[in-house]
Short mmCIF file of C-alpha atoms and ligand atoms in Angstrom, two decimals:
data_model
loop_
_atom_site.label_atom_id
_atom_site.label_comp_id
_atom_site.label_asym_id
_atom_site.label_seq_id
_atom_site.Cartn_x
_atom_site.Cartn_y
_atom_site.Cartn_z
CA UNK A 9 -20.08 17.29 -0.36
CA UNK A 10 -19.35 14.69 -3.06
CA UNK A 11 -16.55 12.73 -4.09
CA UNK A 12 -13.90 14.17 -6.55
CA UNK A 13 -12.64 12.45 -9.45
CA UNK A 14 -8.97 11.95 -10.44
CA UNK A 15 -8.62 14.09 -13.50
CA UNK A 16 -5.54 12.84 -15.74
CA UNK A 17 -3.29 15.40 -17.40
CA UNK A 18 -0.95 15.68 -20.55
CA UNK A 19 0.75 18.39 -18.40
CA UNK A 20 3.53 15.96 -16.92
CA UNK A 21 5.67 17.37 -14.39
CA UNK A 22 9.21 16.00 -14.68
CA UNK A 23 11.70 14.83 -11.79
CA UNK A 24 14.15 17.57 -10.89
CA UNK A 25 17.88 16.42 -11.64
CA UNK A 26 18.83 17.52 -8.14
CA UNK A 27 15.52 16.15 -6.36
CA UNK A 28 17.61 14.05 -3.86
CA UNK A 29 19.77 17.13 -2.43
CA UNK A 30 16.84 19.46 -1.57
CA UNK A 31 18.82 22.44 -0.20
CA UNK A 32 21.17 22.48 -3.11
CA UNK A 33 17.79 22.31 -5.53
CA UNK A 34 16.21 24.92 -3.48
CA UNK A 35 19.23 27.22 -4.33
CA UNK A 36 18.91 26.74 -7.97
CA UNK A 37 14.93 26.90 -8.22
CA UNK A 38 14.61 29.89 -5.85
CA UNK A 39 16.33 32.17 -8.32
CA UNK A 40 13.37 32.18 -10.48
CA UNK A 41 10.89 32.27 -7.49
CA UNK A 42 9.29 35.49 -6.05
CA UNK A 43 8.78 34.28 -2.17
CA UNK A 44 6.20 36.68 -0.53
CA UNK A 45 5.21 36.99 3.13
CA UNK A 46 1.48 36.86 3.73
CA UNK A 47 -0.02 38.51 6.95
CA UNK A 48 -2.32 35.97 8.76
CA UNK A 49 -5.99 37.31 9.02
CA UNK A 50 -7.58 38.20 12.30
CA UNK A 51 -9.66 34.95 13.24
CA UNK A 52 -11.99 37.14 14.96
CA UNK A 53 -12.83 39.13 12.01
CA UNK A 54 -16.44 38.48 10.91
CA UNK A 55 -16.85 36.14 8.03
CA UNK A 56 -18.18 38.02 4.59
CA UNK A 57 -21.51 37.01 3.02
CA UNK A 58 -21.22 34.29 0.47
CA UNK A 59 -17.33 33.09 2.01
CA UNK A 60 -16.56 29.69 3.60
CA UNK A 61 -14.37 30.31 6.48
CA UNK A 62 -11.46 27.49 6.77
CA UNK A 63 -9.39 26.83 10.06
CA UNK A 64 -6.21 25.24 9.67
CA UNK A 65 -4.18 22.64 11.99
CA UNK A 66 -1.56 20.59 11.60
CA UNK A 67 1.13 18.54 13.91
CA UNK A 68 -1.45 18.75 17.11
CA UNK A 69 0.28 15.57 18.47
CA UNK A 70 -2.43 15.01 21.13
CA UNK A 71 -1.57 18.65 22.61
CA UNK A 72 -4.55 20.54 21.34
CA UNK A 73 -6.86 18.18 23.58
CA UNK A 74 -5.62 19.82 26.37
CA UNK A 75 -7.30 22.77 25.77
CA UNK A 76 -4.55 25.35 25.81
CA UNK A 77 -5.07 26.36 22.17
CA UNK A 78 -8.09 28.65 21.20
CA UNK A 79 -9.58 27.10 17.97
CA UNK A 80 -11.14 29.84 16.13
CA UNK A 81 -14.65 29.35 14.89
CA UNK A 82 -15.26 28.83 11.02
CA UNK A 83 -17.02 26.48 8.81
CA UNK A 84 -14.52 23.85 7.69
CA UNK A 85 -11.68 22.59 10.10
CA UNK A 86 -8.73 20.89 8.15
CA UNK A 87 -5.83 19.14 9.82
CA UNK A 88 -2.68 18.15 7.92
CA UNK A 89 -1.57 15.21 9.97
CA UNK A 90 0.56 14.35 12.84
CA UNK A 91 -2.70 14.33 15.05
CA UNK A 92 -1.23 11.52 17.18
CA UNK A 93 2.38 10.52 18.36
CA UNK A 94 2.22 6.73 17.06
CA UNK A 95 -1.20 6.10 15.49
CA UNK A 96 -2.11 3.82 18.34
CA UNK A 97 -5.85 3.48 18.63
CA UNK A 98 -6.29 4.65 21.97
CA UNK A 99 -4.38 8.34 20.54
CA UNK A 100 -6.70 8.32 17.35
CA UNK A 101 -9.74 7.99 19.51
CA UNK A 102 -8.90 10.95 21.84
CA UNK A 103 -8.27 13.05 18.67
CA UNK A 104 -11.54 11.90 17.16
CA UNK A 105 -13.50 12.74 20.46
CA UNK A 106 -11.92 16.21 20.74
CA UNK A 107 -13.12 16.74 16.93
CA UNK A 108 -16.37 15.73 18.20
CA UNK A 109 -16.50 18.52 20.53
CA UNK A 110 -15.62 21.35 18.11
CA UNK A 111 -18.39 23.29 16.50
CA UNK A 112 -17.21 23.24 12.63
CA UNK A 113 -19.67 21.95 10.38
CA UNK A 114 -17.08 19.87 8.53
CA UNK A 115 -13.86 18.29 9.51
CA UNK A 116 -11.37 17.03 7.11
CA UNK A 117 -8.34 15.19 8.17
CA UNK A 118 -5.17 13.57 6.48
CA UNK A 119 -2.50 11.38 8.12
CA UNK A 120 1.04 12.47 8.78
CA UNK A 121 4.35 10.33 9.39
CA UNK A 122 3.23 9.74 13.10
CA UNK A 123 0.02 7.85 12.29
CA UNK A 124 1.99 4.89 11.79
CA UNK A 125 -1.08 2.74 11.86
CA UNK A 126 -2.95 4.36 8.92
CA UNK A 127 0.04 3.01 6.59
CA UNK A 128 -1.11 -0.17 5.68
CA UNK A 129 2.11 -1.36 4.16
CA UNK A 130 3.83 -0.88 7.52
CA UNK A 131 0.80 -2.55 9.56
CA UNK A 132 0.91 -5.45 7.19
CA UNK A 133 4.59 -5.91 6.76
CA UNK A 134 6.74 -4.09 9.07
CA UNK A 135 6.18 -5.22 12.37
CA UNK A 136 9.89 -5.36 13.62
CA UNK A 137 9.99 -1.78 12.25
CA UNK A 138 6.92 -0.51 14.43
CA UNK A 139 8.38 -2.06 17.55
CA UNK A 140 10.96 0.46 17.51
CA UNK A 141 8.17 2.98 18.48
CA UNK A 142 6.94 0.66 21.38
CA UNK A 143 3.99 0.12 19.07
CA UNK A 144 3.34 -3.74 18.60
CA UNK A 145 0.81 -5.63 16.27
CA UNK A 146 -0.76 -7.29 19.36
CA UNK A 147 -1.48 -4.20 21.05
CA UNK A 148 -2.98 -2.83 17.95
CA UNK A 149 -5.23 -5.71 17.73
CA UNK A 150 -6.13 -5.77 21.14
CA UNK A 151 -7.21 -2.29 20.94
CA UNK A 152 -8.97 -2.92 17.72
CA UNK A 153 -11.00 -5.82 19.13
CA UNK A 154 -11.78 -3.66 22.27
CA UNK A 155 -13.38 -0.87 20.01
CA UNK A 156 -14.90 -3.53 17.72
CA UNK A 157 -13.02 -2.08 14.59
CA UNK A 158 -10.56 -4.13 11.96
CA UNK A 159 -8.83 -0.65 10.89
CA UNK A 160 -8.05 2.66 13.06
CA UNK A 161 -9.49 4.81 10.16
CA UNK A 162 -12.96 3.39 11.38
CA UNK A 163 -12.30 5.55 14.46
CA UNK A 164 -12.48 8.58 12.29
CA UNK A 165 -16.22 9.04 12.89
CA UNK A 166 -16.26 12.88 13.27
CA UNK A 167 -14.44 14.02 10.22
CA UNK A 168 -13.84 13.15 6.49
CA UNK A 169 -10.46 11.21 6.35
CA UNK A 170 -8.95 11.80 2.95
CA UNK A 171 -5.98 9.69 1.62
CA UNK A 172 -4.92 10.33 -2.01
CA UNK A 173 -8.56 11.34 -2.28
CA UNK A 174 -10.76 14.38 -2.44
CA UNK A 175 -14.14 15.84 -1.39
CA UNK A 176 -15.91 19.15 -2.80
CA UNK A 177 -17.65 21.25 -0.65
CA UNK A 178 -19.75 23.88 -1.81
CA UNK A 179 -17.96 23.77 -5.09
CA UNK A 180 -14.62 24.18 -3.60
CA UNK A 181 -12.45 21.22 -4.11
CA UNK A 182 -10.11 19.75 -1.55
CA UNK A 183 -7.32 16.86 -1.94
CA UNK A 184 -5.56 15.44 0.83
CA UNK A 185 -2.28 13.13 0.69
CA UNK A 186 -0.14 12.03 3.65
CA UNK A 187 3.30 11.17 1.92
CA UNK A 188 6.46 12.84 2.47
CA UNK A 189 10.11 12.32 1.80
CA UNK A 190 11.79 9.37 3.76
CA UNK A 191 13.13 10.23 7.17
CA UNK A 192 13.72 7.88 10.16
CA UNK A 193 11.06 5.17 8.49
CA UNK A 194 7.88 6.53 9.78
CA UNK A 195 4.47 6.18 8.23
CA UNK A 196 3.87 7.33 4.46
CA UNK A 197 7.50 7.92 3.89
CA UNK A 198 8.53 7.56 0.14
CA UNK A 199 11.57 8.16 -1.79
CA UNK A 200 12.21 11.56 -3.55
CA UNK A 201 11.45 11.91 -7.01
CA UNK A 202 9.65 9.65 -9.30
CA UNK A 203 7.90 7.48 -6.25
CA UNK A 204 6.67 10.57 -4.78
CA UNK A 205 5.96 12.18 -8.09
CA UNK A 206 3.57 9.38 -8.67
CA UNK A 207 1.37 10.28 -5.65
CA UNK A 208 1.30 14.04 -6.72
CA UNK A 209 0.28 13.05 -10.25
CA UNK A 210 -2.97 11.69 -8.61
CA UNK A 211 -3.69 15.36 -7.45
CA UNK A 212 -6.53 16.59 -10.10
CA UNK A 213 -5.92 20.15 -11.65
CA UNK A 214 -9.04 21.09 -10.44
CA UNK A 215 -8.06 21.25 -6.67
CA UNK A 216 -8.48 24.54 -4.78
CA UNK A 217 -6.92 23.59 -1.41
CA UNK A 218 -4.48 20.91 -1.39
CA UNK A 219 -3.48 19.44 1.98
CA UNK A 220 -0.37 17.17 2.29
CA UNK A 221 1.78 16.69 5.51
CA UNK A 222 4.93 17.39 4.17
CA UNK A 223 6.01 20.86 2.78
CA UNK A 224 6.94 21.54 -1.11
CA UNK A 225 10.59 22.69 -1.24
CA UNK A 226 11.24 26.62 -0.32
CA UNK A 227 7.84 27.56 1.13
CA UNK A 228 7.54 26.61 4.99
CA UNK A 229 10.29 23.58 5.06
CA UNK A 230 13.18 25.05 6.44
CA UNK A 231 14.46 23.16 9.54
CA UNK A 232 16.29 24.34 12.47
CA UNK A 233 19.47 23.50 10.95
CA UNK A 234 19.02 25.67 7.83
CA UNK A 235 18.53 22.60 5.62
CA UNK A 236 15.60 23.08 3.45
CA UNK A 237 13.82 19.29 3.15
CA UNK A 238 10.31 19.78 0.93
CA UNK A 239 9.87 17.80 -1.88
CA UNK A 240 10.82 19.23 -5.01
CA UNK A 241 8.34 17.74 -7.24
CA UNK A 242 5.34 18.54 -5.31
CA UNK A 243 6.43 22.42 -5.49
CA UNK A 244 6.54 21.55 -9.49
CA UNK A 245 3.28 20.04 -9.37
CA UNK A 246 1.71 22.92 -7.29
CA UNK A 247 3.05 25.55 -9.56
CA UNK A 248 3.03 23.81 -13.14
CA UNK A 249 0.13 21.70 -12.96
CA UNK A 250 -2.49 22.07 -10.31
CA UNK A 251 -2.35 25.69 -9.22
CA UNK A 252 -4.33 25.52 -6.39
CA UNK A 253 -5.20 28.67 -4.34
CA UNK A 254 -4.25 27.37 -1.24
CA UNK A 255 -1.57 24.63 -0.28
CA UNK A 256 -1.65 23.66 3.49
CA UNK A 257 0.87 21.11 5.35
CA UNK A 258 2.90 21.02 8.55
CA UNK A 259 5.43 18.26 9.30
CA UNK A 260 8.43 20.96 9.70
CA UNK A 261 7.28 22.55 12.91
CA UNK A 262 10.06 25.13 13.30
CA UNK A 263 8.69 26.80 10.06
CA UNK A 264 5.43 27.59 11.03
CA UNK A 265 3.53 30.47 8.90
CA UNK A 266 2.23 31.62 5.39
CA UNK A 267 4.00 32.47 2.41
CA UNK A 268 2.99 33.12 -1.27
CA UNK A 269 4.35 32.46 -4.78
CA UNK A 270 2.31 35.34 -6.23
CA UNK A 271 -0.55 32.96 -7.07
CA UNK A 272 -0.81 30.06 -4.48
CA UNK A 273 -0.63 30.75 -0.52
CA UNK A 274 1.45 28.18 1.18
CA UNK A 275 0.34 27.73 4.75
CA UNK A 276 2.44 25.83 7.27
CA UNK A 277 0.06 25.26 10.24
CA UNK A 278 2.17 23.24 12.59
CA UNK A 279 0.51 23.86 16.00
CA UNK A 280 3.48 22.28 17.82
CA UNK A 281 7.02 23.76 18.16
CA UNK A 282 10.05 21.48 17.27
CA UNK A 283 9.73 20.78 20.92
CA UNK A 284 6.17 19.54 20.85
CA UNK A 285 5.11 22.59 22.70
CA UNK A 286 1.34 23.63 21.20
CA UNK A 287 2.18 27.30 20.87
CA UNK A 288 1.30 28.46 17.45
CA UNK A 289 -2.23 29.76 16.54
CA UNK A 290 -4.12 28.01 14.01
CA UNK A 291 -4.52 29.72 10.68
CA UNK A 292 -7.66 31.07 9.06
CA UNK A 293 -8.63 32.05 5.61
CA UNK A 294 -12.02 32.79 3.90
CA UNK A 295 -12.89 31.66 0.39
CA UNK A 296 -15.80 33.04 -1.65
CA UNK A 297 -18.38 30.59 -2.62
CA UNK A 298 -18.42 29.74 -6.27
CA UNK A 299 -21.11 30.91 -8.54
CA UNK A 300 -23.74 28.43 -8.58
CA UNK A 301 -23.67 27.30 -4.98
P1 5GP B 27 7.47 14.89 12.84
O1 5GP B 27 8.35 13.75 13.78
O2 5GP B 27 6.70 15.41 13.83
O3 5GP B 27 7.09 14.47 11.75
O4 5GP B 27 8.48 15.89 12.98
C1 5GP B 27 9.11 16.84 13.74
C2 5GP B 27 10.72 17.54 13.55
O5 5GP B 27 11.44 16.59 12.77
C3 5GP B 27 10.37 18.50 12.35
O6 5GP B 27 9.88 19.67 12.91
C4 5GP B 27 11.72 18.56 11.69
O7 5GP B 27 12.67 19.24 12.81
C5 5GP B 27 12.46 17.11 11.72
N1 5GP B 27 12.11 16.36 10.60
C6 5GP B 27 10.81 15.99 10.00
N2 5GP B 27 11.27 15.60 8.90
C7 5GP B 27 12.55 15.90 8.30
C8 5GP B 27 13.20 15.67 7.28
O8 5GP B 27 12.65 15.10 6.56
N3 5GP B 27 14.76 16.14 7.46
C9 5GP B 27 15.29 16.59 8.42
N4 5GP B 27 16.43 17.10 8.54
N5 5GP B 27 14.05 16.94 9.79
C10 5GP B 27 12.93 16.41 9.86
MN1 MN B 28 4.90 16.36 13.63
MN1 MN B 29 -6.04 23.85 -11.33
MN1 MN B 30 5.51 14.86 10.26
#
């Protein structure tokens, strides 16, 4: 396992003119898309020789710790964020302790908008805002001193935590990023268009598995009210520049499932339903180990 370098690119993705009207943008974009269904693989199927099995979770919101969900065996566990409700240190510790009980050799986790305490700007500058969620800086500081830490990220001892950063596992490059379009002022919110594109521009072209908290437009981003709320520039980045084999995310609980554009497999692995019930099964896929590893 080694740290990945950020690769710069001449291949610039442009901001879409309708980026702020995502449902409308998708009506235009979808004309040029072949959205296909993907049948999930049987998580109890034996792993083929020279393959690595990835087990995908997202949006567990402190519900998997109760043990109702069977987490399939595999080599690497991936979690696409929203593992807590508000990111309090006690919640982070509960999740990390649970990760410690799982047999997977490696666990890779990103934050979602619910991990408020992982968003440095919120913690630093926006106490009033945080108090809306019953989350005060003094609760945070008391808990941190109780655990002998200065940042909640230090509690993530049983996983590799990615935040606009990557790891390489047996030659398979994985990149993780927590940002999503502004919605109700939670953590890692950014405006659509250039601010989000600036984050997506950090994703190296060599990425094989991309993990973001939010979905791209059109592939696993349909809300219960029919609106498509995914990020347009995230789809453009995936399709025009990075072309990962897998793109894992969650955030829009009600659009759980897998889709393909003919090249990339898009996985919305939200375990919780829109009512925060943990009823969707984890998604599993196998990748052959690249030659030379
Ligand atoms: P969470 O609060 O766990 O991040 O998201 C829970 C639910 O809030 C989602 O399943 C979805 O119904 C709704 N939601 C999250 N983000 C957005 C958004 O950007 N727009 C809309 N309309 N709904 C969202
Ligand atoms: Mn969620
Ligand atoms: Mn690539
Ligand atoms: Mn979310």
